[in-house]
Coordinates of N, CA and C in Angstrom, one line a residue:
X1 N -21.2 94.9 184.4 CA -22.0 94.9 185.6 C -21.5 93.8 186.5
X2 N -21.3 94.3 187.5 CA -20.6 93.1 188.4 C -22.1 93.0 189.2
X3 N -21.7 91.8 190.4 CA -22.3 91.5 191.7 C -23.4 92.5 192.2
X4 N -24.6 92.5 192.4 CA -25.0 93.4 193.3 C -24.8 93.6 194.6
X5 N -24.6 94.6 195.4 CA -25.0 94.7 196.5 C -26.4 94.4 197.3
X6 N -26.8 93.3 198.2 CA -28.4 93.1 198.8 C -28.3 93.7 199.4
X7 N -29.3 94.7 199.4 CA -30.0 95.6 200.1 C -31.2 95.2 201.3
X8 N -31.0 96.0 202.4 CA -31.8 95.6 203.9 C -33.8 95.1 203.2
X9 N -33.7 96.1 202.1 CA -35.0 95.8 201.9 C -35.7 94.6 200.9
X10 N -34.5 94.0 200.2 CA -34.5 92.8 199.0 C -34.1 92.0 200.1
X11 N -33.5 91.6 201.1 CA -33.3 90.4 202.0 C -34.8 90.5 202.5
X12 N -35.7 91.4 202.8 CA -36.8 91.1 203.2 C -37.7 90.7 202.6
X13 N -37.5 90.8 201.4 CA -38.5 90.5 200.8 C -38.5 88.9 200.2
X14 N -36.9 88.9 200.4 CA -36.7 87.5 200.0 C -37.5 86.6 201.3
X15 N -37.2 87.3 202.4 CA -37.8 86.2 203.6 C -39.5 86.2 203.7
X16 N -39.7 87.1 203.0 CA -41.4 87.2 203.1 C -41.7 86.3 202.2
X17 N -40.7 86.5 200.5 CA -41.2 85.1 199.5 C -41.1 83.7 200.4
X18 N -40.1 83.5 200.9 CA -39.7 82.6 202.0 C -40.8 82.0 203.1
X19 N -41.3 82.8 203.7 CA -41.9 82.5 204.5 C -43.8 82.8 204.4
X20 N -43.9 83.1 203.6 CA -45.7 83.4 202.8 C -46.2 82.0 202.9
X21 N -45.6 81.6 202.1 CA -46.1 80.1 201.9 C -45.4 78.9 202.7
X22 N -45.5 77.6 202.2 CA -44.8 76.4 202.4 C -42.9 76.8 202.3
X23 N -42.3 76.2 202.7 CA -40.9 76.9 202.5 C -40.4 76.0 201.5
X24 N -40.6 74.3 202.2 CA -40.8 73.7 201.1 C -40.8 74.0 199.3
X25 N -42.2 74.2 199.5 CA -42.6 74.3 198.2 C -41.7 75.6 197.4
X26 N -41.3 76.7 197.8 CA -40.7 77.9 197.7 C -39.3 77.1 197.1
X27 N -38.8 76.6 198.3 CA -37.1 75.9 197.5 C -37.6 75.4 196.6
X28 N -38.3 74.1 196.6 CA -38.5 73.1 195.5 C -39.0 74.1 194.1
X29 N -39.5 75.6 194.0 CA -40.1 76.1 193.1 C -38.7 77.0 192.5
X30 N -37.7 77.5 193.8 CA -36.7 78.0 193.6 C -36.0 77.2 192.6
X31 N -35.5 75.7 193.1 CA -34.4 75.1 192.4 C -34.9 74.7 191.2
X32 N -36.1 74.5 190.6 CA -36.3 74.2 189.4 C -36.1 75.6 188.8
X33 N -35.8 76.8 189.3 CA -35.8 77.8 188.5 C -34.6 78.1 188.2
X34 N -33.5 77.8 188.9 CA -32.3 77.8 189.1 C -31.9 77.3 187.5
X35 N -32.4 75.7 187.8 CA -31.6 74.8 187.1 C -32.3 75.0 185.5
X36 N -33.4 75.7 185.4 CA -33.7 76.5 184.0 C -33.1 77.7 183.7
X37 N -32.8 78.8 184.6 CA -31.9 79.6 183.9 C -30.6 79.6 184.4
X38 N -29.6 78.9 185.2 CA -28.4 78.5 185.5 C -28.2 77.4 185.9
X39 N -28.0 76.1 185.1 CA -27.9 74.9 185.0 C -26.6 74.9 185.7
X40 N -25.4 75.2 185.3 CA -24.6 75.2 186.1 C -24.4 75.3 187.8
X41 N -25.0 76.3 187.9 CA -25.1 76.6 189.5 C -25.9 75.4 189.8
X42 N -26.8 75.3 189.3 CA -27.7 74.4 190.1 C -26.6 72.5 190.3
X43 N -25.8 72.3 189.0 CA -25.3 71.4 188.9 C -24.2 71.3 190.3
X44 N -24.0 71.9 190.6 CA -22.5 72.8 191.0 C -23.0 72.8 193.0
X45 N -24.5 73.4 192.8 CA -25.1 73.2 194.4 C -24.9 71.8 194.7
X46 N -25.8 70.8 194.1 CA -26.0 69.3 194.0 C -24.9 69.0 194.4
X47 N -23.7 69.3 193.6 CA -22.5 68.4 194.0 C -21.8 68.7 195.6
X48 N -22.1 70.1 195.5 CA -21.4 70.5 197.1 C -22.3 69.7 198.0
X49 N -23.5 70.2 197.9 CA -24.2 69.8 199.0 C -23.9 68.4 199.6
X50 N -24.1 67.5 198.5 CA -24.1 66.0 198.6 C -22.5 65.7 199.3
X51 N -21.8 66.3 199.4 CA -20.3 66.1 199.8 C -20.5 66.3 201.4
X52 N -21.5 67.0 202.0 CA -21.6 67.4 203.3 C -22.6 66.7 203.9
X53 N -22.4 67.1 205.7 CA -23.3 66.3 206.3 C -24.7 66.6 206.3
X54 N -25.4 67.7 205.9 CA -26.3 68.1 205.7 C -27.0 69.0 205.0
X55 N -26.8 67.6 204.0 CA -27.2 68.7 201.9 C -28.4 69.7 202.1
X56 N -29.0 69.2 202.7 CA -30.3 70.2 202.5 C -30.3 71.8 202.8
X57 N -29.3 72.1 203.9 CA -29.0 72.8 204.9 C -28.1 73.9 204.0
X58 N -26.6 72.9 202.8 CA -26.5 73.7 202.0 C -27.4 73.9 201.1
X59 N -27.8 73.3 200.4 CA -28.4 73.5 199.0 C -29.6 74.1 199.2
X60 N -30.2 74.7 200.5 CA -30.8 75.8 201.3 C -30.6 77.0 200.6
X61 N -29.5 77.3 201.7 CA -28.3 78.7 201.5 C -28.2 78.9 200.5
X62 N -27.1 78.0 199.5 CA -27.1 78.4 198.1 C -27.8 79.1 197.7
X63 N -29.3 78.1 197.7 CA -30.8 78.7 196.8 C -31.1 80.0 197.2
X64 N -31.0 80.6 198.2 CA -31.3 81.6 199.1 C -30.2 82.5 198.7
X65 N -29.2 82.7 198.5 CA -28.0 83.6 198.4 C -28.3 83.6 196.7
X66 N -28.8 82.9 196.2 CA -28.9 82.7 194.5 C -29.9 84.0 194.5
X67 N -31.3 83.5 195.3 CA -32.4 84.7 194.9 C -32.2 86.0 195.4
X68 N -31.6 86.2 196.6 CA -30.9 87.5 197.2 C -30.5 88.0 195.9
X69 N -29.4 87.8 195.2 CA -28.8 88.3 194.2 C -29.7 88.2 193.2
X70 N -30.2 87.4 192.6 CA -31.4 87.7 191.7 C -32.3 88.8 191.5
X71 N -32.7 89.2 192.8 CA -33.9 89.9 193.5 C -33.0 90.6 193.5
X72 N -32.3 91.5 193.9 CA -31.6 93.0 193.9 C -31.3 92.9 192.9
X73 N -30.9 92.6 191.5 CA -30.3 92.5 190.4 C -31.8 93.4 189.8
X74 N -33.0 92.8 189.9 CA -34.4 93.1 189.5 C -34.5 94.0 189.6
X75 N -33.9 94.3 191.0 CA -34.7 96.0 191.7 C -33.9 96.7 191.2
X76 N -33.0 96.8 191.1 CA -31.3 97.5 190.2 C -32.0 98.2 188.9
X77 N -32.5 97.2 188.2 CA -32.9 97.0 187.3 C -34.0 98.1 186.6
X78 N -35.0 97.9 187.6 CA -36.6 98.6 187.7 C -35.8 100.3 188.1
X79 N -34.8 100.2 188.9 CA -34.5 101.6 189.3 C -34.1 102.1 188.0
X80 N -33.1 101.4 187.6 CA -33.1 101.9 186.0 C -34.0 102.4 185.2
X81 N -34.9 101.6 184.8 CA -35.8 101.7 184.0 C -36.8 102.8 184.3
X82 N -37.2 103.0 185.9 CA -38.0 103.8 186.4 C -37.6 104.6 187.8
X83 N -37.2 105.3 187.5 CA -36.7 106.2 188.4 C -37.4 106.7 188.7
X84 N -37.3 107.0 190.5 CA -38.3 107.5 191.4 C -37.6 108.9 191.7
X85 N -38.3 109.8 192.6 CA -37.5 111.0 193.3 C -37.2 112.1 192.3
X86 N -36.1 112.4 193.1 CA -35.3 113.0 192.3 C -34.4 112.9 191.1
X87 N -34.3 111.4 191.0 CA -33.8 110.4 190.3 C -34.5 111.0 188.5
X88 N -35.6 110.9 189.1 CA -37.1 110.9 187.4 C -36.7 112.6 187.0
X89 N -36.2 113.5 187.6 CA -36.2 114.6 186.8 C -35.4 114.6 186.2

């Protein structure tokens, strides 16, 4: 299984997790999640970020291109497991 493709409707929903609440709090809840199930990436953001003029700005993006892929990997996933449409016959 390679890469998923994000789909127009998993980017929105990423922006609605994004934007429901605090954004704040969202990253801060993102990157601890990161750094429990991919310690590396998370190790790996830290170091880029901090090399640039405005780590936050990366280690943003990252987090955000991390859950993009996450989040369509899920829905990938669910399609598998549960097929809608025409798909379920």
């Amino acid at each position: 299984m390679g890469i998923p493709v994000v789909s127009k409707d998993t980017t929105n929903s990423v922006i609605h997790e994004l934007t429901k609440g605090m954004s704040s709090d969202y990253l801060a809840n993102l990157l601890k999640h990161v750094r429990e199930k991919n310690p590396q990436v998370a190790e790996f953001l830290a170091a880029f970020a901090m090399k640039h003029e405005d780590p936050l700005a990366i280690s943003t993006v990252g987090l955000l291109v991390y859950r993009l892929l996450e989040s369509q990997a899920e829905a990938d996933q669910l399609r598998v497991l549960m097929p809608v449409g025409d798909a379920a016959l």
